[in-house]
CSV table of C-alpha atoms and ligand atoms in Angstrom, one decimal:
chain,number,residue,atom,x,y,z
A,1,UNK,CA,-36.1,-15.0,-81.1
A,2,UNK,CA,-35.2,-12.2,-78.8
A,3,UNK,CA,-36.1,-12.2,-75.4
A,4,UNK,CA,-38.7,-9.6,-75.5
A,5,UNK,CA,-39.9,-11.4,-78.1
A,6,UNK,CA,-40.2,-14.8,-76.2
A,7,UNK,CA,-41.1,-13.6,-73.0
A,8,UNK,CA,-44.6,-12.7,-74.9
A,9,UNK,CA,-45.2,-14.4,-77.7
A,10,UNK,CA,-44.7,-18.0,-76.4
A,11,UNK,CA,-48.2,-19.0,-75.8
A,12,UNK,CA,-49.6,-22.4,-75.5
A,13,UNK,CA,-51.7,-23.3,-78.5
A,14,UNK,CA,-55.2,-20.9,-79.0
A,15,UNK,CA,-58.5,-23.4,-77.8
A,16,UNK,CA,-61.6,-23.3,-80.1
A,17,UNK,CA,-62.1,-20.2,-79.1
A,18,UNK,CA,-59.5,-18.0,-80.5
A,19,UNK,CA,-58.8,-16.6,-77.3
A,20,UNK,CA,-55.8,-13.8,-78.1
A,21,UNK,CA,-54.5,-13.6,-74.3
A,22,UNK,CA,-54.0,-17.5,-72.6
A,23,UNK,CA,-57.1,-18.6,-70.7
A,24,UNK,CA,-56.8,-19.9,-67.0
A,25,UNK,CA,-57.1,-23.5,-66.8
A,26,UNK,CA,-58.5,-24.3,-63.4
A,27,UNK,CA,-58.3,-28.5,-63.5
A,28,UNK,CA,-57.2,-30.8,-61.5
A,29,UNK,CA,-57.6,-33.5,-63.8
A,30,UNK,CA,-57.8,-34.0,-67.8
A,31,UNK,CA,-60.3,-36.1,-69.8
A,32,UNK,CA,-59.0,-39.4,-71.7
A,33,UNK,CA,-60.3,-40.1,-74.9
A,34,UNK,CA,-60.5,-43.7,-74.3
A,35,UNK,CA,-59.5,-46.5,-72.5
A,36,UNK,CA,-55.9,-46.7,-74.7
A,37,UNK,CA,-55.6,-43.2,-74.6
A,38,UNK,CA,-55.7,-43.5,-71.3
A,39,UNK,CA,-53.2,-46.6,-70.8
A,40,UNK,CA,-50.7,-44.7,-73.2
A,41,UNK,CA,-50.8,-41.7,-71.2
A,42,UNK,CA,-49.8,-43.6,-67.9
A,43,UNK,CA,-47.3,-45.8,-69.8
A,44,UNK,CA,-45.6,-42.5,-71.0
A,45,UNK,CA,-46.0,-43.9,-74.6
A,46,UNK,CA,-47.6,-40.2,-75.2
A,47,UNK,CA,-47.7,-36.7,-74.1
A,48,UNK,CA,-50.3,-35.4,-72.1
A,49,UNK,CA,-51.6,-34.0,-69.4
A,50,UNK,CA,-53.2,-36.8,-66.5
A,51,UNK,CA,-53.5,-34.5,-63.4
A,52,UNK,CA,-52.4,-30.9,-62.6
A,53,UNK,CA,-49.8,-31.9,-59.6
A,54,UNK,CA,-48.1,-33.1,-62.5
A,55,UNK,CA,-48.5,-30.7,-65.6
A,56,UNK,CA,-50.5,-28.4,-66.2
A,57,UNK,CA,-50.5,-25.5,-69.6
A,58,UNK,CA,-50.8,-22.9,-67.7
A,59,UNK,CA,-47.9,-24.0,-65.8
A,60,UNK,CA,-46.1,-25.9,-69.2
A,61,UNK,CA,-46.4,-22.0,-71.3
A,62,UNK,CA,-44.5,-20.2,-67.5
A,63,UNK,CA,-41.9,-23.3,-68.2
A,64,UNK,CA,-41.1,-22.8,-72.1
A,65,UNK,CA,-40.9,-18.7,-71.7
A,66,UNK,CA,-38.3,-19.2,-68.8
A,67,UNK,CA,-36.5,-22.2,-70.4
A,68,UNK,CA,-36.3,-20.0,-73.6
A,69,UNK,CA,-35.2,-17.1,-71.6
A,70,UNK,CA,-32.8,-18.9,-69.6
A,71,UNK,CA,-31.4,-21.1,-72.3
A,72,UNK,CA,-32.0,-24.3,-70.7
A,73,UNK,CA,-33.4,-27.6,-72.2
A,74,UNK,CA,-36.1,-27.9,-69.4
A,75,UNK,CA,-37.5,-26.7,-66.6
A,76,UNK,CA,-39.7,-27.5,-63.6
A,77,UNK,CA,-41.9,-25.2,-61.5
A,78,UNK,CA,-43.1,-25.3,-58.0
A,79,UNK,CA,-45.3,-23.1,-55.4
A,80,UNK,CA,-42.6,-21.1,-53.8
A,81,UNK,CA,-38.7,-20.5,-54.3
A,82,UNK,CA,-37.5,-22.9,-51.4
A,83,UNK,CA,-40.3,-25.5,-52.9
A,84,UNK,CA,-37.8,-25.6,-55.8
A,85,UNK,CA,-34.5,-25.6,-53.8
A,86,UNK,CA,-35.7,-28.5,-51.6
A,87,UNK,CA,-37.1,-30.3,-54.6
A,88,UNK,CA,-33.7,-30.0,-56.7
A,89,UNK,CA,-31.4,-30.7,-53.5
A,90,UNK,CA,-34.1,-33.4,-52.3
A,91,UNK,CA,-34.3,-34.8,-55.8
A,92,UNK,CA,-30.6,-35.3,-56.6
A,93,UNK,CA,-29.4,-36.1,-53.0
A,94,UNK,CA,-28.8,-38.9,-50.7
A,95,UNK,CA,-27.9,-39.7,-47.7
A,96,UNK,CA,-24.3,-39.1,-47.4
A,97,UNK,CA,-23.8,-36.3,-49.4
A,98,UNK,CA,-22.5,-33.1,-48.8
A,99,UNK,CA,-22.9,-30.0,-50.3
A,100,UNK,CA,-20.8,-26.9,-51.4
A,101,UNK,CA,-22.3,-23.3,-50.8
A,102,UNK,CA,-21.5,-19.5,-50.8
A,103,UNK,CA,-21.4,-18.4,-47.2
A,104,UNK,CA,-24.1,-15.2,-47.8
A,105,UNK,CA,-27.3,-17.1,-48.4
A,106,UNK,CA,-31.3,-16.6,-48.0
A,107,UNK,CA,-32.3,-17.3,-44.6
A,108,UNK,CA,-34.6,-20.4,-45.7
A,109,UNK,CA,-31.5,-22.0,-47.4
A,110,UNK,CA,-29.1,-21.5,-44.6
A,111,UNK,CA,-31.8,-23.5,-42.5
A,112,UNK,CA,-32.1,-26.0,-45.1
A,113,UNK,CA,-28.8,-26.8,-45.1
A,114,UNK,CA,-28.1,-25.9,-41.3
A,115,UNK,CA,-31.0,-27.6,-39.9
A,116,UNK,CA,-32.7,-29.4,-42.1
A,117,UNK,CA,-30.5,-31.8,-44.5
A,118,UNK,CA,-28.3,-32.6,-41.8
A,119,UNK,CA,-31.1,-34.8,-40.3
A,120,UNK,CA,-30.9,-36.8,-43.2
A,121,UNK,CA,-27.0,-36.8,-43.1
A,122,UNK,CA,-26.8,-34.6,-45.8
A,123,UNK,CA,-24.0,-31.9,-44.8
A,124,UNK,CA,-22.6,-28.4,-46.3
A,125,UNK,CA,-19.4,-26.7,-45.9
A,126,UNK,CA,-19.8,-22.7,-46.5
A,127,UNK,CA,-17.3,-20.8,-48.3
A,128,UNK,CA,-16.9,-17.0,-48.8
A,129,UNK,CA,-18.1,-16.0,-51.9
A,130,UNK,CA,-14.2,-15.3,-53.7
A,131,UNK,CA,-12.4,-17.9,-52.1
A,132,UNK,CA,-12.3,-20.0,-55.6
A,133,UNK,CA,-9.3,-22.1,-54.5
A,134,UNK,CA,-11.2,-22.9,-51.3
A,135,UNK,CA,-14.4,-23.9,-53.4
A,136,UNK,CA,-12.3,-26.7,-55.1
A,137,UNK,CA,-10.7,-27.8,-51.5
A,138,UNK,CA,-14.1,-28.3,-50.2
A,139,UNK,CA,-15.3,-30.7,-52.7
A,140,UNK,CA,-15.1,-33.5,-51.0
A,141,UNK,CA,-15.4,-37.3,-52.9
A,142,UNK,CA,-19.5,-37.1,-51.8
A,143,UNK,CA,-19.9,-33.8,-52.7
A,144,UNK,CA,-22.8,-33.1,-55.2
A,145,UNK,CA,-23.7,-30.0,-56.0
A,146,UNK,CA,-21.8,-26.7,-55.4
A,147,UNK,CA,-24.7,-23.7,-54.2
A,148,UNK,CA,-24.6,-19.9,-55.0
A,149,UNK,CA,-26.3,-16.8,-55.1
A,150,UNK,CA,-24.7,-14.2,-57.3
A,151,UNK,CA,-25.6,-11.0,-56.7
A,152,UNK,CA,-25.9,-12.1,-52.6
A,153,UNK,CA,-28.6,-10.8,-50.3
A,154,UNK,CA,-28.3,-8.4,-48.9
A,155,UNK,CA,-24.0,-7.9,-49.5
A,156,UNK,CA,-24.7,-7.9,-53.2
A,157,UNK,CA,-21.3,-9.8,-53.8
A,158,UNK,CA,-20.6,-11.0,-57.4
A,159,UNK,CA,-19.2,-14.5,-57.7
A,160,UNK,CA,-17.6,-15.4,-60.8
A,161,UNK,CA,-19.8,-17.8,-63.0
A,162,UNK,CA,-17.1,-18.7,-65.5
A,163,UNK,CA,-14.2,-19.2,-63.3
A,164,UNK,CA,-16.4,-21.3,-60.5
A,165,UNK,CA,-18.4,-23.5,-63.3
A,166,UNK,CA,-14.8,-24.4,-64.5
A,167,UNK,CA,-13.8,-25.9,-60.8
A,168,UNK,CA,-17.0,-27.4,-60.9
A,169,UNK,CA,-16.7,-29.2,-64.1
A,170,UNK,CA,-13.2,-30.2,-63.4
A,171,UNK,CA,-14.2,-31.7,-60.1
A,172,UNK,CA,-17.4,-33.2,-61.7
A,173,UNK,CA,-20.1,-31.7,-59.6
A,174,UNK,CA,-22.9,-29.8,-60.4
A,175,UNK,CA,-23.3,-26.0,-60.3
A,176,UNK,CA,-26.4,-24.2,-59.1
A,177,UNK,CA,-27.2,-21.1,-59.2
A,178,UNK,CA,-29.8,-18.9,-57.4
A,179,UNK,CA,-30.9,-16.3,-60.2
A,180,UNK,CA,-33.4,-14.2,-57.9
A,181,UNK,CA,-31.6,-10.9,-57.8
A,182,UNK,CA,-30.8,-10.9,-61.7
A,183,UNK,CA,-33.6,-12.9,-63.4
A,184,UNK,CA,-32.7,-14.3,-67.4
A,185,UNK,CA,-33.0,-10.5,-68.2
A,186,UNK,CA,-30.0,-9.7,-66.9
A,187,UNK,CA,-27.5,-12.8,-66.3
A,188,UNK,CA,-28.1,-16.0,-67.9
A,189,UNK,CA,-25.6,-18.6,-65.4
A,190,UNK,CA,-25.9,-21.2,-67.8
A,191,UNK,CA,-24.4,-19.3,-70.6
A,192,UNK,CA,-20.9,-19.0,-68.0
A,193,UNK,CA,-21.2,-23.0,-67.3
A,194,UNK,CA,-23.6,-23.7,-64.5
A,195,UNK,CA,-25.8,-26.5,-64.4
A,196,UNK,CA,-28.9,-25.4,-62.6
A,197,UNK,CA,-30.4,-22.3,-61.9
A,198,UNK,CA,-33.3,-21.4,-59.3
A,199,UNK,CA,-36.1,-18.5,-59.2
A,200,UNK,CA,-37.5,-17.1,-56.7
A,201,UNK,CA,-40.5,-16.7,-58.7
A,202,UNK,CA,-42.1,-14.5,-56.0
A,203,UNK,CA,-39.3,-11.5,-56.5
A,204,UNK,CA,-38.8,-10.2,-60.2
A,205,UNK,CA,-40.8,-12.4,-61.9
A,206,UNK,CA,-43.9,-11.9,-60.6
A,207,UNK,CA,-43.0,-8.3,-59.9
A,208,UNK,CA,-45.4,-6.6,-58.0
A,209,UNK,CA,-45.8,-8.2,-55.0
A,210,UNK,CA,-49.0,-10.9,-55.5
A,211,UNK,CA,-48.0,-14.4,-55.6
A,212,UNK,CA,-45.3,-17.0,-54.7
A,213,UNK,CA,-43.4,-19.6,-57.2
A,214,UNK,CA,-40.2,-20.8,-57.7
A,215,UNK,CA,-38.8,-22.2,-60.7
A,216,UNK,CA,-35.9,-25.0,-61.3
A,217,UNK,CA,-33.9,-25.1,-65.4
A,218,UNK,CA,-31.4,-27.2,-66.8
A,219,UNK,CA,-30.6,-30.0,-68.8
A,220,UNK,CA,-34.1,-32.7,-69.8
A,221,UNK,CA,-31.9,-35.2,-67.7
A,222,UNK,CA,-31.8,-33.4,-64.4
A,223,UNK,CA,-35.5,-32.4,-64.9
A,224,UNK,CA,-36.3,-35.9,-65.5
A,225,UNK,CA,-34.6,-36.8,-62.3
A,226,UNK,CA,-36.4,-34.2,-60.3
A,227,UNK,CA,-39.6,-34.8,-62.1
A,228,UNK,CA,-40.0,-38.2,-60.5
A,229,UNK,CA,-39.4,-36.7,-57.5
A,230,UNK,CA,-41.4,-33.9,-57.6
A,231,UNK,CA,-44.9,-35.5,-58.8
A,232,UNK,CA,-44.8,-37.6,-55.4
A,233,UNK,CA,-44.1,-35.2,-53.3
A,234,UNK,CA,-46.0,-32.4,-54.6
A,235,UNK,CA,-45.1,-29.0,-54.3
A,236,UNK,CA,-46.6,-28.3,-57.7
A,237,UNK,CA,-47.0,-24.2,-58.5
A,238,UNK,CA,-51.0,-23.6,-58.9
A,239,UNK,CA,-52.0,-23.1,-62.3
A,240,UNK,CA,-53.7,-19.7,-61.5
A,241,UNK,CA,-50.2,-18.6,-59.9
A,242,UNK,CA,-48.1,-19.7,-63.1
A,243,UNK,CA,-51.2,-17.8,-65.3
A,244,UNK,CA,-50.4,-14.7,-62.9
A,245,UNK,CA,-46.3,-15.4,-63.8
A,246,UNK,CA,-46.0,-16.2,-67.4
A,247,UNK,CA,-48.0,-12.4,-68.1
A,248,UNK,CA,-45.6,-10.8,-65.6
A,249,UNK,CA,-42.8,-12.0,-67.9
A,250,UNK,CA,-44.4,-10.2,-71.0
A,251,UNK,CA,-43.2,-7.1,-69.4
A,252,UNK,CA,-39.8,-8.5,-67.4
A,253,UNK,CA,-37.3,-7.2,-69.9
A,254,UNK,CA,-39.2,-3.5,-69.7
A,255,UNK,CA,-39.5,-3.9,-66.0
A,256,UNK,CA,-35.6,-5.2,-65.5
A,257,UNK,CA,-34.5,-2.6,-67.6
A,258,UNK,CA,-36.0,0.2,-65.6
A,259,UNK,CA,-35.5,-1.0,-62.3
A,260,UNK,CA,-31.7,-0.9,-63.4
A,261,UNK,CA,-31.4,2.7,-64.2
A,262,UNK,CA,-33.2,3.6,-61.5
A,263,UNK,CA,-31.3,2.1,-58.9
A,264,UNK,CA,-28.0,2.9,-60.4
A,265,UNK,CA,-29.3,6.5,-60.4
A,266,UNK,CA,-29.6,6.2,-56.9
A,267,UNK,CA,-26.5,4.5,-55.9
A,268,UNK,CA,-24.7,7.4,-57.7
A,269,UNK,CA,-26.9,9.6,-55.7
A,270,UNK,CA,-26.3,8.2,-52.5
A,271,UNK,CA,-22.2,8.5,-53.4
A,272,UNK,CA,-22.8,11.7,-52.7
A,273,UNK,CA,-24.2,11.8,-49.5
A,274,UNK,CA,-22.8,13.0,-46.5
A,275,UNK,CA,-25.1,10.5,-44.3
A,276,UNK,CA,-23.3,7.4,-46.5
A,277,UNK,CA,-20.7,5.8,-45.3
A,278,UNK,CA,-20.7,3.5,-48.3
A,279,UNK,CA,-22.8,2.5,-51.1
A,280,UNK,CA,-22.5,-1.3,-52.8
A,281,UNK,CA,-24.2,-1.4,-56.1
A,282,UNK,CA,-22.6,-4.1,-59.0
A,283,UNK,CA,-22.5,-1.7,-62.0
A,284,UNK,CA,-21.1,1.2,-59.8
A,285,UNK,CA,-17.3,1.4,-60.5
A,286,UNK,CA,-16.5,1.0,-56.7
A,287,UNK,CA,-17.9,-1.8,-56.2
A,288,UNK,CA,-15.1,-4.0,-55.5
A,289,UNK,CA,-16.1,-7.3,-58.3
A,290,UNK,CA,-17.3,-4.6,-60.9
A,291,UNK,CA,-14.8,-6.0,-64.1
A,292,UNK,CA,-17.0,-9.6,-63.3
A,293,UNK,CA,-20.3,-7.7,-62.8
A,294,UNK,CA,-20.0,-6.2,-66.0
A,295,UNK,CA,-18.8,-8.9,-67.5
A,296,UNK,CA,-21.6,-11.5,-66.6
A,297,UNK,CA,-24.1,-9.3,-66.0
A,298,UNK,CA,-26.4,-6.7,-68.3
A,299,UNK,CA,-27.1,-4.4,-66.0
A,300,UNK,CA,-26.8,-3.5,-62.2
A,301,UNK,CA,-30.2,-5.2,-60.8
A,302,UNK,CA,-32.2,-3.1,-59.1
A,303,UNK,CA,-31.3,-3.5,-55.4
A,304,UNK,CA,-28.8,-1.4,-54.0
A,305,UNK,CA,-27.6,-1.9,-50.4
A,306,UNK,CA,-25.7,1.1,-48.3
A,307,UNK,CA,-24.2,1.6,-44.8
A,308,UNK,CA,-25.7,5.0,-43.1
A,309,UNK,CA,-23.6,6.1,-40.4
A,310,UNK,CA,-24.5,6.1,-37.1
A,311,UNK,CA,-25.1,2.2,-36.9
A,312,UNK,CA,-28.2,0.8,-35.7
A,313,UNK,CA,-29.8,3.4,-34.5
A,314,UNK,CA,-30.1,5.0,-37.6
A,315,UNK,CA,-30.9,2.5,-39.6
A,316,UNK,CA,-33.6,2.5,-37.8
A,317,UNK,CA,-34.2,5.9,-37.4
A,318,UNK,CA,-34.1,5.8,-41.6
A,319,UNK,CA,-36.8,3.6,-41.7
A,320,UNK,CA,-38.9,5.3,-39.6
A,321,UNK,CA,-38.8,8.5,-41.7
A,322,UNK,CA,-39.4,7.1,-45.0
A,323,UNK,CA,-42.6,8.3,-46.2
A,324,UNK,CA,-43.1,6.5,-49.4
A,325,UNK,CA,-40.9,3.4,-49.6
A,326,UNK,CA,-42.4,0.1,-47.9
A,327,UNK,CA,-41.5,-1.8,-44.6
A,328,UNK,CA,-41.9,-5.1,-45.8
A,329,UNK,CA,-40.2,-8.4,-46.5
A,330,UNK,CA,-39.9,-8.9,-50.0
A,331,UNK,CA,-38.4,-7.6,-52.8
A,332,UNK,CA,-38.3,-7.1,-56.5
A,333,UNK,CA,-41.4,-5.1,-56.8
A,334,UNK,CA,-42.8,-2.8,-58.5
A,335,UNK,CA,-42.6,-0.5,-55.1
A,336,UNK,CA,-40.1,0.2,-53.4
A,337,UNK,CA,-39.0,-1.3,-50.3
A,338,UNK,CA,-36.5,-1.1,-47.8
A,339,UNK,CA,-35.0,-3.2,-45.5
A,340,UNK,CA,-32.4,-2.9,-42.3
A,341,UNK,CA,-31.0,-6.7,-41.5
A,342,UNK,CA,-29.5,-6.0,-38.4
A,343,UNK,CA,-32.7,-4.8,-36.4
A,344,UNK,CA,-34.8,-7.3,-38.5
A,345,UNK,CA,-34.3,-10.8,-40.4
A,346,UNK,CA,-30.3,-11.2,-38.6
A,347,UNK,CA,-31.1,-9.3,-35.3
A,348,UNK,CA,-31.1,-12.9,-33.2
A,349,UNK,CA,-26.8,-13.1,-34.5
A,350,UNK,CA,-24.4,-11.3,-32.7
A,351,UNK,CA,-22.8,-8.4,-34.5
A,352,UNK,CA,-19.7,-10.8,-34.9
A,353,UNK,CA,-21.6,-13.0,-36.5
A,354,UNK,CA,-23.6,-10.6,-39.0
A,355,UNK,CA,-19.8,-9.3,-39.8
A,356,UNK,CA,-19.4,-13.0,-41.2
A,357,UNK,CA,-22.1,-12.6,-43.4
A,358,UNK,CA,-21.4,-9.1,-44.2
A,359,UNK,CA,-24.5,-7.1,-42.3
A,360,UNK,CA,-23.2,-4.4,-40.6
A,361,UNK,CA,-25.2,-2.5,-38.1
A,362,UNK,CA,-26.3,0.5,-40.2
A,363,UNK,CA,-26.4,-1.6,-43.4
A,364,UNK,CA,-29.8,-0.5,-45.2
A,365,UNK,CA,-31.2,-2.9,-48.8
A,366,UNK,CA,-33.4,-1.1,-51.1
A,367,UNK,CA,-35.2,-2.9,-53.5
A,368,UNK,CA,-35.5,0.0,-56.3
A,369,UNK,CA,-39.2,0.4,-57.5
A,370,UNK,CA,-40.9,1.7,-61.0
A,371,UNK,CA,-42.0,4.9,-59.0
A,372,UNK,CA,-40.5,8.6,-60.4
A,373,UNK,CA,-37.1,8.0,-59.8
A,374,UNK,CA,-37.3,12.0,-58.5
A,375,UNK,CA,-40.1,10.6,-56.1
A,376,UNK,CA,-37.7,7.7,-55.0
A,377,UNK,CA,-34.7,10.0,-54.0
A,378,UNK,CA,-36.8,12.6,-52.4
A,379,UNK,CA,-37.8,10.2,-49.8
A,380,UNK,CA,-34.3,8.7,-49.5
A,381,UNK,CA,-33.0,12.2,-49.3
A,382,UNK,CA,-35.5,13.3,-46.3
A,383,UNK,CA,-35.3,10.6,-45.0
A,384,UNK,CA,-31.5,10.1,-44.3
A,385,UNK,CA,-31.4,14.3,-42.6
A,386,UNK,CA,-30.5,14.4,-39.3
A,387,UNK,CA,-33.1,15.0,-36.6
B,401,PLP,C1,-37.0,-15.0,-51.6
B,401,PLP,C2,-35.8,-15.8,-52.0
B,401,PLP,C3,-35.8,-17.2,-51.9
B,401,PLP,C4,-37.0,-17.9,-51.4
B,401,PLP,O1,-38.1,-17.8,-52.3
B,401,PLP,P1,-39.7,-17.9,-51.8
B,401,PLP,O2,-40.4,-17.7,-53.0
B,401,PLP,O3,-39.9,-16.8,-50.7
B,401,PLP,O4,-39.8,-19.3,-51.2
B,401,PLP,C5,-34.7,-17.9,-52.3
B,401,PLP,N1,-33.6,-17.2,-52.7
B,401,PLP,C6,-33.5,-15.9,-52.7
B,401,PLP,C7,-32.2,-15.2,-53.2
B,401,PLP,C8,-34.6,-15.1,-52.4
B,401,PLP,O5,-34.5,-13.8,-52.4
């Protein structure tokens, strides 16, 4: 089926009442027919659902429309996007390992692995995010998995799936990718080779802004080892959540689609500006990885980041004028938002250190909304005039 298809017309099965749109089920537990059923369902001799930190349909029907849209074998879902990165890194870890990961990374993951992992002698070596022959000289013999986010936050740097799943597979360790910025709509990592991917549930997926969730795929034998794992710990997604999730995919493919042209409609606009020093967007032609954006990628994504001159005074100063967009820190909404790191979520590093990562001073990330595109640029456009 195509994916617009899937995204909506994967339902769990219709109760005796013929709802047509997929009831909430609000349980914590599940009847057993009888004593047997009962023992069968515990000895795994059947399917079935025992208790909602381990499965729930609500949750199950979210699973089967982004395993179908991912094109993984199985999946696992949890109550926020670093629920599922700790519970596939906790899962498939042990003491003594060491992991692999782009150097540009979501705050929370860069304390996982910073602050976290290492108090369980579980290490990381960081990479920039083209050094492919220093990918494969980091792999150490207790390296485990190899960590990436492609398109980065907030740099928007491409990494390339195909040649990087290749050194993986060679070196025999795994591949994860963090699909936030793209969702299935638009770049499918397993398709290129990779082994995992993550969601950030709370971004694209929900898509306007109401819940968190986060969402592990790949093969039924990694989610088998993570499942194990995850019913004891618990950071199971809410079935009300995953209700709130699985409808917001019905329209994700609409949603992805749109939020592409506009923001590419904007990065070409902001080309143009006289305020702009630069403007990084994957499908623009300047963008510096654009051959592997286009190759791996449908469209551009709808986040496009920019550097306004004048540094971090105006980046601030830009914020401040905008009348319409949102201060606020999330993204992937059906608003649109804007951010300025350097003032905000990397103002505690030194501007040496935020070069590392690639934040500059006047760098501005704006998560492109489904508002009038003419609405969107008018407020841009004010807002980036002098005085
Ligand atoms: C937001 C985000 C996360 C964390 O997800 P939460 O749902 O906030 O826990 C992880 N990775 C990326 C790229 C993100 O943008």
């Amino acid at each position: 089926m195509g994916q617009e298809t899937d995204a909506i017309r994967l339902q769990i099965e219709r109760s005796q009442y013929k709802e047509h749109s997929v009831p909430l089920y609000l349980t914590s537990s599940y009847a057993f027919d009888d004593a047997e059923d009962m023992r069968a369902l515990f000895a795994e001799e059947k399917e079935g659902n025992i208790y909602s930190r381990y499965s729930n349909p609500n949750v199950q029907e979210l699973l089967n429309k982004m395993s179908a849209l991912e094109k993984s074998e199985a999946g696992w879902a949890t109550a926020s996007g670093m629920a599922a990165i700790f519970t596939l890194f906790g899962s498939l870890l042990s003491a003594g390992d060491h992991i692999v990961s782009c150097r540009s990374v979501f705050g929370s993951t860069h304390r996982l692995l910073t602050e976290i992992f290492p108090k369980w002698n579980i290490t990381s070596t960081y990479v920039d995010f083209d050094q492919y022959d220093l990918y494969e000289q980091s792999i150490q013999p207790n390296t485990k998995i190899v960590f990436i986010e492609t398109p980065s936050n907030p740099g928007l740097d491409i990494i390339d799936l195909e040649r990087l799943a290749a050194i993986c597979k060679k070196k025999n360790v795994l591949l994860v990718v963090d699909n936030c910025f793209a969702t299935p709509i638009i770049q499918r990592p397993i398709e290129f080779g990779a082994d995992v991917v993550i969601h950030s549930a709370t971004k694209y997926i929900d898509g306007q802004g109401r819940t968190l969730g986060g969402i592990i795929l790949s093969s039924q034998e990694i989610i088998n080892k993570l499942e194990a794992f995850a019913r004891h710990t618990g950071p199971s997604l809410s079935p009300f959540n995953a209700w709130i999730l699985s409808k917001s995919l019905e329209l994700l493919p609409l949603r992805m689609e749109r939020h592409s042209q506009n923001a590419l409609a904007i990065a070409q606009k902001l080309q143009g500006n006289t305020n702009v020093e630069w403007v990084k967007y994957p499908h623009l032609e300047s963008h510096s990885q654009f051959e592997i954006a286009k190759k791996q990628m449908k469209w551009g994504g709808g986040i496009v980041s920019f550097e306004i001159k004048g540094g971090l005074e105006n980046g601030r100063a830009f914020l401040d004028k905008l009348k319409m967009f949102s201060l606020t820190a999330n993204l992937g909404d059906t608003r649109s938002i804007a951010t300025h790191p350097a003032s905000t979520t990397h103002s505690k590093l030194t501007p040496e250190q935020r070069a590392e990562v690639g934040i500059s001073d006047g760098l501005i990330r704006l998560s492109i909304g489904l508002e009038s595109l003419e609405d969107i640029w008018q407020d841009i456009e004010q807002a980036l005039k002098n005085g």
